[in-house]
C-alpha positions as a LaTeX table, in Angstrom:
\begin{tabular}{lrrr}
\hline
Residue & $x$ (\AA) & $y$ (\AA) & $z$ (\AA) \\
\hline
Glu1 & 115.80 & 83.77 & $-41.98$ \\
Leu2 & 118.67 & 81.87 & $-40.10$ \\
Asn3 & 119.61 & 80.47 & $-36.69$ \\
Phe4 & 122.69 & 82.16 & $-35.09$ \\
Leu5 & 123.98 & 81.38 & $-31.78$ \\
Asp6 & 120.56 & 80.06 & $-30.39$ \\
Ser7 & 118.89 & 83.30 & $-31.82$ \\
Val8 & 116.63 & 83.81 & $-34.92$ \\
Ile9 & 117.80 & 86.58 & $-37.25$ \\
Thr10 & 115.82 & 87.70 & $-40.43$ \\
Leu11 & 117.51 & 89.70 & $-43.15$ \\
Ala12 & 115.84 & 91.17 & $-46.10$ \\
Phe13 & 118.33 & 93.16 & $-48.71$ \\
Ile14 & 117.28 & 94.59 & $-52.12$ \\
Ala15 & 119.84 & 96.49 & $-53.98$ \\
Glu16 & 120.67 & 97.51 & $-57.51$ \\
Gly17 & 123.72 & 99.02 & $-59.38$ \\
Asn18 & 127.45 & 98.22 & $-59.02$ \\
Tyr19 & 130.28 & 98.51 & $-56.52$ \\
Gly20 & 130.93 & 102.07 & $-57.61$ \\
Asn21 & 127.25 & 103.18 & $-57.10$ \\
Leu22 & 125.00 & 100.71 & $-55.24$ \\
Met23 & 121.41 & 101.66 & $-54.42$ \\
Ile24 & 120.17 & 100.10 & $-51.39$ \\
Asn25 & 116.20 & 99.72 & $-51.67$ \\
Lys26 & 115.63 & 97.82 & $-48.65$ \\
Leu27 & 117.96 & 96.60 & $-45.86$ \\
Glu28 & 115.89 & 95.20 & $-42.98$ \\
Leu29 & 117.46 & 93.18 & $-40.03$ \\
Lys30 & 115.41 & 91.69 & $-37.40$ \\
Leu31 & 116.76 & 90.21 & $-34.13$ \\
Pro32 & 114.61 & 88.51 & $-31.44$ \\
Asn33 & 113.72 & 91.94 & $-29.83$ \\
Ser34 & 115.20 & 94.55 & $-32.10$ \\
Gln35 & 114.60 & 95.72 & $-35.79$ \\
Phe36 & 116.78 & 97.97 & $-38.14$ \\
Ser37 & 115.59 & 99.17 & $-41.57$ \\
Phe38 & 117.85 & 101.17 & $-43.81$ \\
Thr39 & 117.71 & 102.79 & $-47.46$ \\
Gly40 & 120.18 & 104.84 & $-49.44$ \\
Asn41 & 123.09 & 104.80 & $-51.60$ \\
Val42 & 126.77 & 103.67 & $-51.12$ \\
Lys43 & 129.45 & 104.62 & $-53.67$ \\
Asn44 & 133.02 & 103.30 & $-54.17$ \\
Leu45 & 132.75 & 99.77 & $-52.56$ \\
Asp46 & 135.57 & 98.91 & $-54.86$ \\
Glu47 & 137.65 & 101.55 & $-53.53$ \\
Pro48 & 137.60 & 101.38 & $-49.63$ \\
Glu49 & 139.75 & 104.54 & $-49.12$ \\
Asn50 & 136.97 & 106.54 & $-51.13$ \\
Ile51 & 133.78 & 104.83 & $-49.97$ \\
Tyr52 & 131.05 & 107.35 & $-49.30$ \\
Phe53 & 127.64 & 106.75 & $-47.79$ \\
Asn54 & 124.21 & 108.31 & $-48.09$ \\
Ile55 & 122.04 & 106.35 & $-45.79$ \\
Ala56 & 118.71 & 106.78 & $-43.77$ \\
Gly57 & 117.48 & 104.60 & $-40.98$ \\
Lys58 & 113.88 & 104.59 & $-39.97$ \\
Asn59 & 111.74 & 102.99 & $-37.15$ \\
Ile60 & 114.81 & 101.48 & $-35.54$ \\
Glu61 & 114.36 & 99.56 & $-32.19$ \\
Ile62 & 117.13 & 98.27 & $-30.04$ \\
Asp63 & 117.00 & 96.07 & $-27.05$ \\
Pro64 & 120.27 & 95.63 & $-25.34$ \\
Lys65 & 119.79 & 92.32 & $-24.49$ \\
Asp66 & 119.95 & 91.13 & $-28.31$ \\
Thr67 & 123.57 & 92.44 & $-28.26$ \\
Arg68 & 124.61 & 90.15 & $-25.45$ \\
Asn69 & 122.70 & 87.24 & $-26.76$ \\
Val70 & 123.34 & 87.42 & $-30.49$ \\
Val71 & 126.96 & 88.66 & $-30.38$ \\
Pro72 & 128.26 & 87.25 & $-26.94$ \\
Gly73 & 131.88 & 87.08 & $-27.93$ \\
Leu74 & 132.30 & 90.79 & $-28.99$ \\
Asp75 & 133.51 & 93.48 & $-26.68$ \\
Ile76 & 130.65 & 95.61 & $-26.85$ \\
Pro77 & 130.31 & 98.31 & $-24.01$ \\
Asp78 & 127.06 & 97.47 & $-21.79$ \\
Tyr79 & 124.54 & 100.01 & $-22.69$ \\
Ser80 & 121.52 & 98.08 & $-20.85$ \\
Asn81 & 120.94 & 101.06 & $-18.48$ \\
Ala82 & 119.60 & 103.04 & $-21.57$ \\
Gly83 & 116.49 & 100.75 & $-21.70$ \\
Arg84 & 115.02 & 99.98 & $-24.87$ \\
Ile85 & 116.08 & 102.45 & $-27.52$ \\
Ile86 & 113.73 & 104.02 & $-30.26$ \\
Ile87 & 115.19 & 105.53 & $-33.27$ \\
Pro88 & 112.43 & 106.97 & $-35.62$ \\
Tyr89 & 114.86 & 108.66 & $-37.91$ \\
Val90 & 118.74 & 108.74 & $-38.31$ \\
Thr91 & 121.13 & 109.62 & $-41.48$ \\
Tyr92 & 124.62 & 109.14 & $-42.07$ \\
Val93 & 126.22 & 111.20 & $-45.15$ \\
Gly94 & 129.73 & 111.29 & $-46.14$ \\
Ile95 & 132.93 & 109.40 & $-45.80$ \\
Pro96 & 134.28 & 107.82 & $-42.64$ \\
Glu97 & 136.63 & 110.60 & $-42.08$ \\
Asn98 & 134.06 & 113.39 & $-42.79$ \\
Phe99 & 130.50 & 113.01 & $-42.18$ \\
Ser100 & 127.27 & 114.38 & $-40.88$ \\
Ser101 & 124.30 & 112.83 & $-39.18$ \\
Glu102 & 120.72 & 113.60 & $-38.24$ \\
Val103 & 119.14 & 111.74 & $-35.52$ \\
Asp104 & 116.01 & 111.51 & $-33.41$ \\
Ala105 & 116.67 & 109.06 & $-30.55$ \\
Arg106 & 114.72 & 108.06 & $-27.45$ \\
Thr107 & 115.94 & 106.04 & $-24.70$ \\
Gly108 & 115.43 & 105.40 & $-21.02$ \\
Ile109 & 118.07 & 107.74 & $-20.05$ \\
Gly110 & 117.18 & 110.53 & $-22.17$ \\
Asn111 & 116.09 & 111.81 & $-25.62$ \\
Val112 & 118.24 & 113.55 & $-28.16$ \\
Met113 & 117.45 & 115.16 & $-31.43$ \\
Gly114 & 119.26 & 117.24 & $-33.87$ \\
Asn115 & 122.27 & 117.05 & $-36.29$ \\
Val116 & 126.12 & 116.71 & $-35.96$ \\
Ser117 & 129.14 & 116.62 & $-38.17$ \\
Phe118 & 132.59 & 115.50 & $-37.76$ \\
Asp119 & 135.91 & 116.06 & $-39.74$ \\
Leu120 & 138.70 & 113.59 & $-38.79$ \\
Arg121 & 140.92 & 114.33 & $-41.63$ \\
Glu122 & 143.41 & 116.23 & $-39.68$ \\
Asp123 & 145.26 & 115.51 & $-36.20$ \\
Val124 & 142.62 & 117.51 & $-34.50$ \\
Ile125 & 138.99 & 116.60 & $-34.55$ \\
Lys126 & 136.50 & 119.26 & $-35.88$ \\
Tyr127 & 132.94 & 118.93 & $-34.97$ \\
Lys128 & 129.65 & 120.88 & $-35.13$ \\
Gly129 & 126.28 & 120.12 & $-33.90$ \\
Asp130 & 122.65 & 121.46 & $-33.07$ \\
Val131 & 121.07 & 119.20 & $-30.62$ \\
Ser132 & 118.12 & 119.39 & $-28.36$ \\
Val133 & 117.80 & 117.05 & $-25.32$ \\
Thr134 & 115.04 & 116.09 & $-22.97$ \\
Asn135 & 115.27 & 114.01 & $-19.68$ \\
Leu136 & 118.91 & 113.50 & $-20.21$ \\
Asn137 & 120.54 & 111.59 & $-16.91$ \\
Leu138 & 124.31 & 112.09 & $-17.71$ \\
Gly139 & 124.87 & 109.86 & $-14.45$ \\
Lys140 & 123.37 & 107.00 & $-16.10$ \\
Ile141 & 125.20 & 107.44 & $-19.40$ \\
Val142 & 128.87 & 107.62 & $-17.70$ \\
His143 & 127.84 & 105.30 & $-14.61$ \\
Glu144 & 128.63 & 108.17 & $-12.12$ \\
Lys145 & 125.87 & 108.59 & $-9.16$ \\
Asp146 & 127.13 & 112.04 & $-8.55$ \\
Leu147 & 126.20 & 113.34 & $-12.22$ \\
Glu148 & 122.55 & 112.07 & $-11.75$ \\
Ser149 & 120.76 & 114.75 & $-13.77$ \\
Asn150 & 117.54 & 115.58 & $-15.72$ \\
Ile151 & 118.74 & 118.11 & $-18.48$ \\
Asn152 & 116.45 & 119.74 & $-20.87$ \\
Gly153 & 117.74 & 122.15 & $-23.40$ \\
Asp154 & 119.28 & 123.09 & $-26.74$ \\
Phe155 & 123.00 & 123.02 & $-27.64$ \\
Ile156 & 125.02 & 124.56 & $-30.56$ \\
Val157 & 128.44 & 123.66 & $-30.90$ \\
Asp158 & 131.48 & 124.59 & $-33.07$ \\
Ala159 & 134.80 & 123.47 & $-32.11$ \\
Arg160 & 137.94 & 121.65 & $-32.52$ \\
Gly161 & 139.50 & 118.90 & $-30.31$ \\
Phe162 & 138.11 & 117.27 & $-27.19$ \\
Asp163 & 141.15 & 117.68 & $-24.71$ \\
Tyr164 & 140.34 & 120.58 & $-22.54$ \\
Ala165 & 143.85 & 121.96 & $-22.51$ \\
Thr166 & 143.88 & 122.30 & $-26.40$ \\
Ala167 & 140.54 & 122.49 & $-27.48$ \\
Thr168 & 139.09 & 125.66 & $-29.12$ \\
Gly169 & 135.49 & 126.70 & $-30.13$ \\
Lys170 & 132.35 & 127.83 & $-28.66$ \\
Leu171 & 129.17 & 126.32 & $-27.20$ \\
Asp172 & 125.56 & 128.17 & $-27.00$ \\
Tyr173 & 123.04 & 126.72 & $-24.80$ \\
Lys174 & 119.53 & 127.18 & $-23.44$ \\
Leu175 & 118.28 & 125.08 & $-20.52$ \\
Gly176 & 114.92 & 124.91 & $-18.82$ \\
Arg177 & 113.51 & 122.63 & $-16.14$ \\
Thr178 & 116.96 & 121.12 & $-15.60$ \\
Lys179 & 118.43 & 119.54 & $-12.46$ \\
Phe180 & 122.17 & 119.06 & $-12.45$ \\
Leu181 & 124.86 & 118.80 & $-9.82$ \\
Gly182 & 122.04 & 119.12 & $-7.15$ \\
Gln183 & 120.92 & 122.48 & $-8.61$ \\
Asn184 & 117.62 & 122.97 & $-9.82$ \\
Ile185 & 117.66 & 125.25 & $-13.08$ \\
Ser186 & 114.34 & 126.94 & $-14.04$ \\
Arg187 & 116.11 & 128.56 & $-16.96$ \\
Ser188 & 119.58 & 129.47 & $-18.10$ \\
Glu189 & 121.03 & 130.30 & $-21.23$ \\
Gly190 & 124.73 & 131.67 & $-22.49$ \\
Arg191 & 127.85 & 130.98 & $-24.25$ \\
Leu192 & 131.11 & 129.25 & $-23.43$ \\
Asn193 & 134.20 & 130.18 & $-25.63$ \\
Phe194 & 137.14 & 127.80 & $-24.86$ \\
Asn195 & 140.62 & 128.37 & $-26.12$ \\
Arg196 & 143.34 & 125.89 & $-25.07$ \\
Gly197 & 142.53 & 125.87 & $-21.51$ \\
Asn198 & 140.85 & 129.14 & $-21.13$ \\
Val199 & 137.17 & 129.36 & $-20.83$ \\
Gly200 & 135.02 & 132.65 & $-21.03$ \\
Leu201 & 131.58 & 132.61 & $-19.80$ \\
Asp202 & 128.57 & 134.74 & $-20.76$ \\
Leu203 & 125.43 & 133.27 & $-19.16$ \\
Ser204 & 122.13 & 134.05 & $-17.34$ \\
Tyr205 & 120.88 & 131.74 & $-14.56$ \\
Asp206 & 117.43 & 131.33 & $-12.61$ \\
Ser207 & 117.25 & 128.61 & $-9.95$ \\
\hline
\end{tabular}
């Protein structure tokens, strides 16, 4: 336990092995109103360019106020509108440039459960995901009142790039009990195919 910038921080760390293969049996961090708990394996700490993670977190609770109070000098975006964040489970497997993650996250602006993967080894980012969301409010996330929403659905994406003009891939979705852009959507499902600025739609919609 230590005092840090007028806050009390508790850290518990138990590990075994070496820099090449470190087993983390316990990594627990407690802030005044937040807690983090991780276990797993880290390889190649002595070779930063080849570092590899297989980490799992459980029963994580994050109070945005702790970010401002514990590390006030860091330029961390304000996410206080998310409210208290509960993460029963999260994983990170891979290297920083090519990794996958499973997550179950619950916030005041929506809940997310699923898995995603990112490959950043080329100029264009490749990504895949299979995610379910409930009570998701895009307006609160991007601070745009016109996008206030309540989205409930499943999304499967397999794509390359985030720029509309150059991105390629497909997105399958199923929505239910959703409110978005002033529309009440009782059910909608379909596929969006996008190819360098061209988008093909195949969907059904019930308001």
